[in-house]
PDB file of C-alpha atoms in Angstrom:
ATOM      1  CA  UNK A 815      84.065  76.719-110.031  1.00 42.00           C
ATOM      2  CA  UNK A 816      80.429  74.837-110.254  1.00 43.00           C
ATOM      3  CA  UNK A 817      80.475  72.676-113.408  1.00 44.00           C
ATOM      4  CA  UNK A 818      76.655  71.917-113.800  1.00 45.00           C
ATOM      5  CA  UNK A 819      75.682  69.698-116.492  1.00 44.00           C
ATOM      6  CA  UNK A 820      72.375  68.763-118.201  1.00 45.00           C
ATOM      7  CA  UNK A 821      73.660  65.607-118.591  1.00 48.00           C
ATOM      8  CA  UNK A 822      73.532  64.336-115.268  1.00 49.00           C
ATOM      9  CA  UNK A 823      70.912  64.092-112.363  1.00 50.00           C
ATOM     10  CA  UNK A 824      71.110  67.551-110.066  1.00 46.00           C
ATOM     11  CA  UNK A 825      72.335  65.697-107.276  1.00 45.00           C
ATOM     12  CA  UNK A 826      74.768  64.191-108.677  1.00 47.00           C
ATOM     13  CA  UNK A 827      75.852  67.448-110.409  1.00 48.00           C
ATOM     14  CA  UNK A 828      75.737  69.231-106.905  1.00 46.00           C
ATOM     15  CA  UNK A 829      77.419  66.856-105.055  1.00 47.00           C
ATOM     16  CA  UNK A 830      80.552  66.375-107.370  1.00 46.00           C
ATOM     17  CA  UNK A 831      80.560  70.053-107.951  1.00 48.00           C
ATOM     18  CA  UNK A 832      80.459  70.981-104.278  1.00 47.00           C
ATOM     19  CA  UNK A 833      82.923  68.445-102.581  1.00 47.00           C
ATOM     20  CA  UNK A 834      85.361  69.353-105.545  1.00 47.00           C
ATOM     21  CA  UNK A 835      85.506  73.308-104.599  1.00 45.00           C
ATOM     22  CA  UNK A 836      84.626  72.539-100.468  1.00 44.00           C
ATOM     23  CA  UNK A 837      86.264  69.301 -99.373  1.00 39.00           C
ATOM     24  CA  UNK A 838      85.793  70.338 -95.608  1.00 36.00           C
ATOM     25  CA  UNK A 839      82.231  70.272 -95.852  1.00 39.00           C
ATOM     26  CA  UNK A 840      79.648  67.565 -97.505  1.00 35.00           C
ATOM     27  CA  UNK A 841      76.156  68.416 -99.511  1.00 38.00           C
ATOM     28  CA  UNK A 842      73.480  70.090 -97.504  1.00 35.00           C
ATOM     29  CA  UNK A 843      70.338  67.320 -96.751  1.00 38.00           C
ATOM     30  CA  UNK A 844      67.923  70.645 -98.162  1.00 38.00           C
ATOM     31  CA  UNK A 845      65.271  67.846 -98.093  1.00 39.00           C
ATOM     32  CA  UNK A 846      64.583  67.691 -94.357  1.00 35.00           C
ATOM     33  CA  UNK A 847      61.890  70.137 -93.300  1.00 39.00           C
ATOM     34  CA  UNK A 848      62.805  70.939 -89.094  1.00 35.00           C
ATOM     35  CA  UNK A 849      59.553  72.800 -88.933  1.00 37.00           C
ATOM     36  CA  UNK A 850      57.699  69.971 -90.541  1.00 38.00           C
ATOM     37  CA  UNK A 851      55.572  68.183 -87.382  1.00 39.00           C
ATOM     38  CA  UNK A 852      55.249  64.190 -87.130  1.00 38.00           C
ATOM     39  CA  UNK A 853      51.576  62.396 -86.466  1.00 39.00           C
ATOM     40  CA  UNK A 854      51.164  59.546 -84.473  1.00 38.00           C
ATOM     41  CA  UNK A 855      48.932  56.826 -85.343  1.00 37.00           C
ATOM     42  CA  UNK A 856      45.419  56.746 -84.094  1.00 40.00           C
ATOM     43  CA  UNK A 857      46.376  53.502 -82.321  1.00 42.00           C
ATOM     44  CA  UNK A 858      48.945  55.108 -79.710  1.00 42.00           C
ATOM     45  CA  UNK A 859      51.072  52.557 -78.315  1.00 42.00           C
ATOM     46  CA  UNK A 860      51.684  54.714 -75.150  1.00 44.00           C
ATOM     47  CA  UNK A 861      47.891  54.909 -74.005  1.00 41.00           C
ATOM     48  CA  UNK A 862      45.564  51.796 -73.130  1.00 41.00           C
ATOM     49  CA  UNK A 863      42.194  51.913 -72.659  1.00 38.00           C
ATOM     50  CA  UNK A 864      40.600  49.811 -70.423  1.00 40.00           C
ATOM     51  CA  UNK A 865      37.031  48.622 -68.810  1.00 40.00           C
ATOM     52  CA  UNK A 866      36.752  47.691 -65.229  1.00 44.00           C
ATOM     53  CA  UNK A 867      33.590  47.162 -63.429  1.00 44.00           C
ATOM     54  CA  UNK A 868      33.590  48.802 -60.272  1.00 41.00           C
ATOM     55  CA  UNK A 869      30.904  48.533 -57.536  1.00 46.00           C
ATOM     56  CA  UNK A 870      29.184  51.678 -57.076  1.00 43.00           C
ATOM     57  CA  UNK A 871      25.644  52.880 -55.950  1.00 44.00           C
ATOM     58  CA  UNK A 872      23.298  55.787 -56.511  1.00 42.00           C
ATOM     59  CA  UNK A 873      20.614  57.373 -54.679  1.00 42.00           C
ATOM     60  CA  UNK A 874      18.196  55.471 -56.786  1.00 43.00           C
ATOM     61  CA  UNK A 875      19.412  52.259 -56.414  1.00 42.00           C
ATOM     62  CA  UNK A 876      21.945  50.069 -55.041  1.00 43.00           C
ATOM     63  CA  UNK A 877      22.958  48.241 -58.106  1.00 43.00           C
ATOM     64  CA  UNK A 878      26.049  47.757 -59.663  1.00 45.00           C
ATOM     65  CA  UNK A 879      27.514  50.010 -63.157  1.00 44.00           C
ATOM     66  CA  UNK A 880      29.995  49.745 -64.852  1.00 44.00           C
ATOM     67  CA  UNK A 881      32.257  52.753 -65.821  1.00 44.00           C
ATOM     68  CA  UNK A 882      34.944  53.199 -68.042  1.00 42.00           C
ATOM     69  CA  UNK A 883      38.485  54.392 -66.996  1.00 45.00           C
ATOM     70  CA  UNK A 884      41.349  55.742 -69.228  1.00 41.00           C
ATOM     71  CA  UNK A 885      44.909  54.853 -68.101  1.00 45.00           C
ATOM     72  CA  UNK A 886      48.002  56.149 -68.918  1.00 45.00           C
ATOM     73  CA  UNK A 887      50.767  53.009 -69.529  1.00 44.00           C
ATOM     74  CA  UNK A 888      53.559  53.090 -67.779  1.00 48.00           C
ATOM     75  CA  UNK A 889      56.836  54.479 -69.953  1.00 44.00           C
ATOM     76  CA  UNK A 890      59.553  52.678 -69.901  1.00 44.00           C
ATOM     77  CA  UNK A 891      63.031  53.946 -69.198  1.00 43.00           C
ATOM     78  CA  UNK A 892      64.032  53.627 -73.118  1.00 44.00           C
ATOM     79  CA  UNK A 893      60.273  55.175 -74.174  1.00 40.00           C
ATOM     80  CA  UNK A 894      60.553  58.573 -76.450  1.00 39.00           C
ATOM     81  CA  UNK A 895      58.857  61.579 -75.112  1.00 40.00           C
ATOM     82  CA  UNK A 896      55.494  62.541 -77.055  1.00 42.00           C
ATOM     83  CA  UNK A 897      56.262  64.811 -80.082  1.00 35.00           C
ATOM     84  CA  UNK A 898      53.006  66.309 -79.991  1.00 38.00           C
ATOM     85  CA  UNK A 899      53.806  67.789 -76.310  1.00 39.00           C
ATOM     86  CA  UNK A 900      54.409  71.780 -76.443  1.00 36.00           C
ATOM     87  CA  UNK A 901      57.703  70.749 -74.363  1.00 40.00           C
ATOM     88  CA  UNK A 902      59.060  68.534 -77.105  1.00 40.00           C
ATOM     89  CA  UNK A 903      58.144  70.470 -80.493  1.00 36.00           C
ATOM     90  CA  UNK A 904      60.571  70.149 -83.009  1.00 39.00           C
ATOM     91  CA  UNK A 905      63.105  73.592 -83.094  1.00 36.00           C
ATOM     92  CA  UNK A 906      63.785  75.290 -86.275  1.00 39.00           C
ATOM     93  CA  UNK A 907      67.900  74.903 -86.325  1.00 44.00           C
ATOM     94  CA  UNK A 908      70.956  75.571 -88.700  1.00 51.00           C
ATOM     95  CA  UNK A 909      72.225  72.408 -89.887  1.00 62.00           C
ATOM     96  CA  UNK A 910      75.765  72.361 -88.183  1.00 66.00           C
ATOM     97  CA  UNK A 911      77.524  71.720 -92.022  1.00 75.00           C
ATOM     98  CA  UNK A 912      75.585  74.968 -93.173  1.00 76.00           C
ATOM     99  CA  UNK A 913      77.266  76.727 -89.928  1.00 78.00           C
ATOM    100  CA  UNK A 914      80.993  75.412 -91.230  1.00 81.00           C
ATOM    101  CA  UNK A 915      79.955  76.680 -94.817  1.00 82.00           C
ATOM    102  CA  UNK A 916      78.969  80.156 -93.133  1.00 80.00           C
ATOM    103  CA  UNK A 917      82.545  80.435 -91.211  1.00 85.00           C
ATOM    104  CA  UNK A 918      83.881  79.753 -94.757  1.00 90.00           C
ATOM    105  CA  UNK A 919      81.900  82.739 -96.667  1.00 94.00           C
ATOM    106  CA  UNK A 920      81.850  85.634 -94.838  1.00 94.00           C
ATOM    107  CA  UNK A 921      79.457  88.555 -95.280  1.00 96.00           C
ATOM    108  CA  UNK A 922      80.698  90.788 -97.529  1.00 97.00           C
ATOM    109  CA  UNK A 923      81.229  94.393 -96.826  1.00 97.00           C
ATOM    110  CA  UNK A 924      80.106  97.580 -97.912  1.00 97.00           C
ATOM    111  CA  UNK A 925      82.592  98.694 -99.960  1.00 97.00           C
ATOM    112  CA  UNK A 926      82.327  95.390-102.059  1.00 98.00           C
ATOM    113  CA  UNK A 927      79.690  97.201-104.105  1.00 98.00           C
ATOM    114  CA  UNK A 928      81.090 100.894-104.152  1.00 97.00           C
ATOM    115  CA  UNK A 929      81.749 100.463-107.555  1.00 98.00           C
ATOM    116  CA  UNK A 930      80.370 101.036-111.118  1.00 97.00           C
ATOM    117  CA  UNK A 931      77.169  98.522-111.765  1.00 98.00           C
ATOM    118  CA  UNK A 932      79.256  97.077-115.022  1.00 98.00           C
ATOM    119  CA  UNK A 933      82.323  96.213-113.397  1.00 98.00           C
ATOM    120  CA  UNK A 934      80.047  94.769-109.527  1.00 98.00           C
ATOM    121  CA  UNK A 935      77.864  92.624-111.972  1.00 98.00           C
ATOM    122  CA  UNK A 936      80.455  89.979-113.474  1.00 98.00           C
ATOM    123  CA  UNK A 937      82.306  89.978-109.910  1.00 98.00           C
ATOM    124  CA  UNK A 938      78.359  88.708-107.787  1.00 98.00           C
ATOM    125  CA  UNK A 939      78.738  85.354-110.011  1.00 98.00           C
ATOM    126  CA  UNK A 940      79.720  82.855-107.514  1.00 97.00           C
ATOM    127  CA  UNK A 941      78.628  84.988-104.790  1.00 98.00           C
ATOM    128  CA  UNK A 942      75.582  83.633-101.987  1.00 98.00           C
ATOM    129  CA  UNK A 943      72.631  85.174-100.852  1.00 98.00           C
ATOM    130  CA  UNK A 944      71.604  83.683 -97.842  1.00 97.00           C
ATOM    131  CA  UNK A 945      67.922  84.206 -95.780  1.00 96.00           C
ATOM    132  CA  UNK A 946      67.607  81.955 -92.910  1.00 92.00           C
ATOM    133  CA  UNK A 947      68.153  78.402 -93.732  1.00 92.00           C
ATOM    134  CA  UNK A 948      67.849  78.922 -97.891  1.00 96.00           C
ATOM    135  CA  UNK A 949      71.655  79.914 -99.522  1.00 96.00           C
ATOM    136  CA  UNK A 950      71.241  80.205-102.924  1.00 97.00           C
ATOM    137  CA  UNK A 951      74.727  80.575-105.790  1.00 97.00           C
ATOM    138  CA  UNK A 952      74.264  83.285-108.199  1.00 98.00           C
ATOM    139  CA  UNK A 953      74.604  82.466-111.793  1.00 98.00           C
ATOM    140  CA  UNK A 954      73.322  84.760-113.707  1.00 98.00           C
ATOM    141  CA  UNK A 955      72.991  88.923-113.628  1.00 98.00           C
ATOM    142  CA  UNK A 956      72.612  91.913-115.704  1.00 98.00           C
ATOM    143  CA  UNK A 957      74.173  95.701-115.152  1.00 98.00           C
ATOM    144  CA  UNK A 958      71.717  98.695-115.030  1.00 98.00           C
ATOM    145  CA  UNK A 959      73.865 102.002-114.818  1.00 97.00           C
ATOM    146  CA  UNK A 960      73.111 105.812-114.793  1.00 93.00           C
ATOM    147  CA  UNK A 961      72.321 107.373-118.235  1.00 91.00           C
ATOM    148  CA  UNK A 962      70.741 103.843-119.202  1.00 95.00           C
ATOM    149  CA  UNK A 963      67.710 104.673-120.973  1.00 96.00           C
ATOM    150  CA  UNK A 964      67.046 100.690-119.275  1.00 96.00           C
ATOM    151  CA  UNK A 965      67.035 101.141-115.501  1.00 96.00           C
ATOM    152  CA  UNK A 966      65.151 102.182-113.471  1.00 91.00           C
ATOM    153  CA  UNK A 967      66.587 105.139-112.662  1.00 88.00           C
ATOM    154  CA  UNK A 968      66.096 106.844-115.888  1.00 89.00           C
ATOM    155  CA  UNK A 969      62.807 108.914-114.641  1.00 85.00           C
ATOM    156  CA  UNK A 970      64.816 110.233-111.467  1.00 89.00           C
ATOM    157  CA  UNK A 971      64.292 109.648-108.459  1.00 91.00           C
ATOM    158  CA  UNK A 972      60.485 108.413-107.360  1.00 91.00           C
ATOM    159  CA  UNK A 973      59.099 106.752-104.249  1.00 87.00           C
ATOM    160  CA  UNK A 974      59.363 103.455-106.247  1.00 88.00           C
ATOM    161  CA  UNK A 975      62.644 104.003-107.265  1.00 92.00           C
ATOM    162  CA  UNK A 976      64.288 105.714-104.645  1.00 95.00           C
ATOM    163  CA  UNK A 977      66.481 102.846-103.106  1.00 95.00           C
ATOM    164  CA  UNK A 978      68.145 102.386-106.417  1.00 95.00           C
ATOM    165  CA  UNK A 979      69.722 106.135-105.978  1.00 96.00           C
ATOM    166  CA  UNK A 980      71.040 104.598-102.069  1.00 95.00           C
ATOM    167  CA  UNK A 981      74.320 103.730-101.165  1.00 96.00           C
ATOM    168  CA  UNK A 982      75.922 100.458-102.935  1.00 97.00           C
ATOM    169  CA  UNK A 983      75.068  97.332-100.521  1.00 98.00           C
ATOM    170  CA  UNK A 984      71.454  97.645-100.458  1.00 98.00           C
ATOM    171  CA  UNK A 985      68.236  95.578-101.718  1.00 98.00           C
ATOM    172  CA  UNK A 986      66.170  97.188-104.487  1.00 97.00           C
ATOM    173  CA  UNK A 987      62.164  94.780-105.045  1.00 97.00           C
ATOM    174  CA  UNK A 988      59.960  96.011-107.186  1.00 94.00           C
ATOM    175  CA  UNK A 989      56.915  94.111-108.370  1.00 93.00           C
ATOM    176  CA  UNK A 990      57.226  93.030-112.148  1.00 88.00           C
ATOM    177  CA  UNK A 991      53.985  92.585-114.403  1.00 77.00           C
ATOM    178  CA  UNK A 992      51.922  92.491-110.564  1.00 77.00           C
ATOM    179  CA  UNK A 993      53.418  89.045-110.208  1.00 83.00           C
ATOM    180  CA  UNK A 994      56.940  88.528-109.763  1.00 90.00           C
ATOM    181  CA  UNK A 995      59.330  89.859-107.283  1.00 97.00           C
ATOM    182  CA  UNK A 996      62.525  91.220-108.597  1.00 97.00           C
ATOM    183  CA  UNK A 997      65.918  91.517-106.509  1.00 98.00           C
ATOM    184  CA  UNK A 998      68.781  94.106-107.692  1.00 98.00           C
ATOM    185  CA  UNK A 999      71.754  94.553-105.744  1.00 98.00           C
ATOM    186  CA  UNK A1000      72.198  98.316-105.468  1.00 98.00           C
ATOM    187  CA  UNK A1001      75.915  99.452-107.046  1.00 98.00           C
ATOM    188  CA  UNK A1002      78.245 102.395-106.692  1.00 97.00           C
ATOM    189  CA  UNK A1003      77.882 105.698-104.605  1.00 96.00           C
ATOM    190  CA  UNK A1004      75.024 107.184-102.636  1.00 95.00           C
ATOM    191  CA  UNK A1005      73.212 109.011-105.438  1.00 95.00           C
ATOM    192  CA  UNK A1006      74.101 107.423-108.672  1.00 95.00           C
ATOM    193  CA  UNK A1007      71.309 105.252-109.492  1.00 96.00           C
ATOM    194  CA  UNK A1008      72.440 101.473-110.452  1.00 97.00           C
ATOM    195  CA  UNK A1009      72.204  98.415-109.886  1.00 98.00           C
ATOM    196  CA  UNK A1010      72.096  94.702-110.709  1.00 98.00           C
ATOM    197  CA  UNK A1011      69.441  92.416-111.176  1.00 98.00           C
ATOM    198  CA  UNK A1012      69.892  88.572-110.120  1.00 98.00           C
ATOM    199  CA  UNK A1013      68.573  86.831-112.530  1.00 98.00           C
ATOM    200  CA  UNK A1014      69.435  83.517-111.687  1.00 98.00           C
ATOM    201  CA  UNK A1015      71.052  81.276-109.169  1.00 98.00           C
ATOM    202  CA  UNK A1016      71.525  77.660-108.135  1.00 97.00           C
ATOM    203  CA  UNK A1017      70.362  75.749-104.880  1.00 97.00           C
ATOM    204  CA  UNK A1018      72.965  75.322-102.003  1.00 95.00           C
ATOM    205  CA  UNK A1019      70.850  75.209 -98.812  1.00 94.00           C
ATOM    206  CA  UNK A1020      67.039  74.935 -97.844  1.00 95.00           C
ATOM    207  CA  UNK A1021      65.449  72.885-100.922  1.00 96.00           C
ATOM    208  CA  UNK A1022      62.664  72.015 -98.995  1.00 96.00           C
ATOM    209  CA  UNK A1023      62.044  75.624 -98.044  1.00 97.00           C
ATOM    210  CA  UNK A1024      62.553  76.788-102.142  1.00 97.00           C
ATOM    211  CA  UNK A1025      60.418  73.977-103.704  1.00 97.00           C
ATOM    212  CA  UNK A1026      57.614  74.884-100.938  1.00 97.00           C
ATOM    213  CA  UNK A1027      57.883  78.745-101.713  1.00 97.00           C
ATOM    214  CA  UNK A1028      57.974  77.763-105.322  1.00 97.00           C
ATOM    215  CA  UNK A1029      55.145  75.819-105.433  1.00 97.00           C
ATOM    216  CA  UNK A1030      57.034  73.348-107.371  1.00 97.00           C
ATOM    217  CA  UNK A1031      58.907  69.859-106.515  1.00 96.00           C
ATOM    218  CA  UNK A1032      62.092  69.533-108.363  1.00 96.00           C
ATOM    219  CA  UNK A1033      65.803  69.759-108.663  1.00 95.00           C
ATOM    220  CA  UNK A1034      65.901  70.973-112.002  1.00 96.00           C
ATOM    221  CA  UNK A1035      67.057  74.606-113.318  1.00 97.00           C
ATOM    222  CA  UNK A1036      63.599  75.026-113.467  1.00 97.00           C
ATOM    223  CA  UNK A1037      63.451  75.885-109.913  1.00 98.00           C
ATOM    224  CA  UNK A1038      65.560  79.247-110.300  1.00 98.00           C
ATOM    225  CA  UNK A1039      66.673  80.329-113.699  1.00 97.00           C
ATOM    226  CA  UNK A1040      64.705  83.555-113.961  1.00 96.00           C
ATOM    227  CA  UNK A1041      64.200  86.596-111.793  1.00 97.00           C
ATOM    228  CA  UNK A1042      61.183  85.752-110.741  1.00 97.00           C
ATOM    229  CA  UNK A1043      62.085  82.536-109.238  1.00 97.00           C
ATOM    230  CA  UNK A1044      64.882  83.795-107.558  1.00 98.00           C
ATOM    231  CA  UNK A1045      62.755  86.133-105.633  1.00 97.00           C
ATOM    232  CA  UNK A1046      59.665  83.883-104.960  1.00 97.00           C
ATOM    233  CA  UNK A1047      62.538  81.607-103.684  1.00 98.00           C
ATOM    234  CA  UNK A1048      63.722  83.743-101.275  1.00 98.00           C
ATOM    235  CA  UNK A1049      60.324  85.119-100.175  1.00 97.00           C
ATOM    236  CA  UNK A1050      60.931  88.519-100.885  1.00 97.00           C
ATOM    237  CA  UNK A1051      58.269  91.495-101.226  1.00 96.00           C
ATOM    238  CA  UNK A1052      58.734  95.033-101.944  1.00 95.00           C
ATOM    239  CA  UNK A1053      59.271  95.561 -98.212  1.00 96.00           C
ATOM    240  CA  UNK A1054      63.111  93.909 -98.598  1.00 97.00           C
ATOM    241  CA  UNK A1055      64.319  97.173-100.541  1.00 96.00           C
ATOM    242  CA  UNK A1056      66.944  99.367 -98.964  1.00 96.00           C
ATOM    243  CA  UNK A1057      67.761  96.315 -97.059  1.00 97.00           C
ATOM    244  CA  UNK A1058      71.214  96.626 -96.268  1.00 98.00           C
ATOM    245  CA  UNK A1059      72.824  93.132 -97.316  1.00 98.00           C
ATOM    246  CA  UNK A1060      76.060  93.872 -95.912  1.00 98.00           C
ATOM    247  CA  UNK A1061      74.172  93.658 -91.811  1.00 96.00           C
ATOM    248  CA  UNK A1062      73.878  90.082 -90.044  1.00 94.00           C
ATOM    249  CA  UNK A1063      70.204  88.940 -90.402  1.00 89.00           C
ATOM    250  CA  UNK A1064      67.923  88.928 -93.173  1.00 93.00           C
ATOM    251  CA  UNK A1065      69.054  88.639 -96.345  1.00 97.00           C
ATOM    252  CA  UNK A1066      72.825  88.380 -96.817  1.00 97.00           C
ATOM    253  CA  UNK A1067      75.072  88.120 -99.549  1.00 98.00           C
ATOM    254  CA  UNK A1068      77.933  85.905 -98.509  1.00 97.00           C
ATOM    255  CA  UNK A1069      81.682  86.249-100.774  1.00 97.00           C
ATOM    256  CA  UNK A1070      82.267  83.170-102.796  1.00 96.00           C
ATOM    257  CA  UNK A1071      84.162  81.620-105.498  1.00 95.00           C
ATOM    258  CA  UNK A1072      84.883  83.095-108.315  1.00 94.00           C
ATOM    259  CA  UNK A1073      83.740  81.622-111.723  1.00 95.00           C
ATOM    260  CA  UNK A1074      86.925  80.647-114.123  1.00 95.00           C
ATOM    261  CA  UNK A1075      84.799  81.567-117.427  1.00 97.00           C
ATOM    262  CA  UNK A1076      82.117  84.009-117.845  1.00 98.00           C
ATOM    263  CA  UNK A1077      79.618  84.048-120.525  1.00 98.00           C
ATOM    264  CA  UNK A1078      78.198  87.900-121.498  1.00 98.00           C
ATOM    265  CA  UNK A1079      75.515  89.004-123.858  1.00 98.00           C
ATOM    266  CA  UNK A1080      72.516  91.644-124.122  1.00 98.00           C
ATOM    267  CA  UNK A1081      70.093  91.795-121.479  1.00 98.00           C
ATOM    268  CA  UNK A1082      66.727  90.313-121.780  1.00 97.00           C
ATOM    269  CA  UNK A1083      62.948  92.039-122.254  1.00 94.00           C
ATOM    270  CA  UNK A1084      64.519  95.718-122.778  1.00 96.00           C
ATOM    271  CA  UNK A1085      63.204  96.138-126.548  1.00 95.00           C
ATOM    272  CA  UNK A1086      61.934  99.677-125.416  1.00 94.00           C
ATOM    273  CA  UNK A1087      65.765 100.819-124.955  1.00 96.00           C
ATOM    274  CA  UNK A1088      67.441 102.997-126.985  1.00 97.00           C
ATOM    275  CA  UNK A1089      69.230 100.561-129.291  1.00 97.00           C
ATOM    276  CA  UNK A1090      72.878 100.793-128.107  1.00 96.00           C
ATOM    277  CA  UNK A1091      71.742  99.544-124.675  1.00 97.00           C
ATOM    278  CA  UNK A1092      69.464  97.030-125.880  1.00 97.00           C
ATOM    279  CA  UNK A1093      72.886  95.704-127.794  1.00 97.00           C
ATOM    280  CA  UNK A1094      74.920  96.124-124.938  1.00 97.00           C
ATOM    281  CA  UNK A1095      76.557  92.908-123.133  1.00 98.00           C
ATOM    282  CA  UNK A1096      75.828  93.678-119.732  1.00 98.00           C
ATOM    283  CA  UNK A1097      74.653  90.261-118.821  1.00 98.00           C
ATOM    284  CA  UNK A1098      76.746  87.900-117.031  1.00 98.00           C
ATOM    285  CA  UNK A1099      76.498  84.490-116.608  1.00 98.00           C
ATOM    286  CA  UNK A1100      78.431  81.160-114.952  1.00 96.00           C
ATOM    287  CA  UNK A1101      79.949  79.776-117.653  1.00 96.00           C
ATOM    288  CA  UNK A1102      79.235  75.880-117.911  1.00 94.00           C
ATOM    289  CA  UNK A1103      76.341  75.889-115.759  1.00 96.00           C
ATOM    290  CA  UNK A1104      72.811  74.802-116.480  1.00 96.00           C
ATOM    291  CA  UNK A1105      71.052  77.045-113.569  1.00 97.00           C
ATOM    292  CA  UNK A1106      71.377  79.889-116.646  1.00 97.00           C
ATOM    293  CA  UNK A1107      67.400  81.280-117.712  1.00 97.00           C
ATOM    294  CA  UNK A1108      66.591  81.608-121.806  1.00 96.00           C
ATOM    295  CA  UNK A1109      67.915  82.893-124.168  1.00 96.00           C
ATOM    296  CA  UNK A1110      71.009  81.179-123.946  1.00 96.00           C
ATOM    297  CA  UNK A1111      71.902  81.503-127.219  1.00 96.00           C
ATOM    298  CA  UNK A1112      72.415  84.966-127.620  1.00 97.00           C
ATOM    299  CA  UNK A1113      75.297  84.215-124.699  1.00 98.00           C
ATOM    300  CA  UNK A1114      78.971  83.914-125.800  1.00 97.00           C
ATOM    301  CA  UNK A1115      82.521  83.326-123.586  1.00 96.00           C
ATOM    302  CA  UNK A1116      84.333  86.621-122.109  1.00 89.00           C
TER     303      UNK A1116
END
């Protein structure tokens, strides 16, 4: 399990957290950006200009001018290429400890979700979603079944809400308030109408990537305790849903540890619910992490 305390500095957090649970495999470097592109100085130590009078003449005279020539030094056997050359642009790669930490989590199949919302919800904790070089831990969900005068799905089926009635496995974005973008892990049978919404999760892979997306520099839960963040994160529009996350490529979800405690309590910003689903405890949460989004108090232990 991933013990995250206030307490201490994230790194610190992360990397006692992670070693503890993966011993074969050290903390990610998320700080390195592979696309990012080095300048070299205006004063190029690989090119010297120099000025050499040469004897020349012209039709209108026979006197002498002087012209300037550009020369390229000579490299020398230990010399690095240019960077700036289209040859020798930096690659976009998979760190090779992010490749080990792949082998280890394995996409998870289909029938991983063929089950009821409530009972897929608790088991995602722990779980990764992965989209290129970003893998992110989830820590926090809530449960959205049929009959639940809160999802979605409640109005039937509509061109907006139509992946939420696919087959368990698949992405469901929809745009909340016109700003944020919120992912929901489609649950059960083709037809039923649930799902899960992520509502938090903590940073494994691809900082740089998530503080750039985010618009925001820092390692705090700040970063990605709420929906929003999680999606903004990942870079997700409305053109992710019925995105099957069981398929290579994409966005994954990778299997993962699961938590030892679980916290549960209502779900957040349904006050126009019918009341025994607004008191329902259908969100989940990593117990004894801080990458958990308000309120927290209204959480208690499984």
């Amino acid at each position: 399990m991933l013990w995250f305390s206030s307490k201490l500095p994230f790194r610190l957090q992360f990397q006692l957290s992670f070693q503890s649970h993966y011993p074969f495999v050290s903390p990610i470097n998320a700080n390195i950006n592979p696309m990012k592109k080095t300048h070299r100085l205006k004063n190029d130590s690989h090119h010297k200009i120099t000025v050499q009078k040469i004897p020349t003449k012209t039709k209108a005279s026979s006197s002498k001018t002087t012209t300037v020539k550009v020369k390229n030094k000579r490299k020398s056997k230990d010399s690095k290429p240019n960077s700036e050359s289209p040859e020798n642009l930096p690659i976009p790669q998979i760190n090779t400890t992010l490749i080990s930490f792949l082998n280890k989590f394995p996409i998870l199949t289909q029938n991983f979700y063929q089950i009821d919302a409530l009972d897929l919800a608790p088991r995602l904790l722990g779980k990764f979603l992965r989209r290129d070089d970003v893998v992110l831990q989830i820590t926090e969900v809530e449960a959205y079944r049929p009959n639940d005068s809160a999802c979605h799905g409640r109005f039937g089926k509509t061109a907006r809400t139509a992946p939420v009635f696919g087959p368990g496995g698949h992405a469901y974005v929809y745009l909340c308030y016109g700003l944020h973008m919120m992912l929901n892990i489609v649950a059960d049978k083709d037809g039923v109408g649930a799902a899960v919404l992520i509502r938090s999760c903590a940073p494994i892979s691809g900082l740089g990537t998530i503080q750039q997306r985010r618009g925001l520099k820092t390692e705090k839960p700040v970063l990605l305790a709420g929906p929003g963040k999680v999606g903004q994160a990942l870079g997700l529009s409305t053109e992710w849903s019925s995105h099957a996350l069981y398929t290579p490529g994409g966005l994954e979800l990778l299997d993962g540890p699961e938590p030892e405690h679980i916290l549960v309590g209502p779900r957040v910003g349904i006050e126009y619910a019918l009341p025994e689903h607004v008191n329902a405890l259908w969100r989940f949460a990593f117990a004894g992490s801080s990458w958990i989004s308000a309120p927290k108090k209204t959480l208690r232990p499984l």
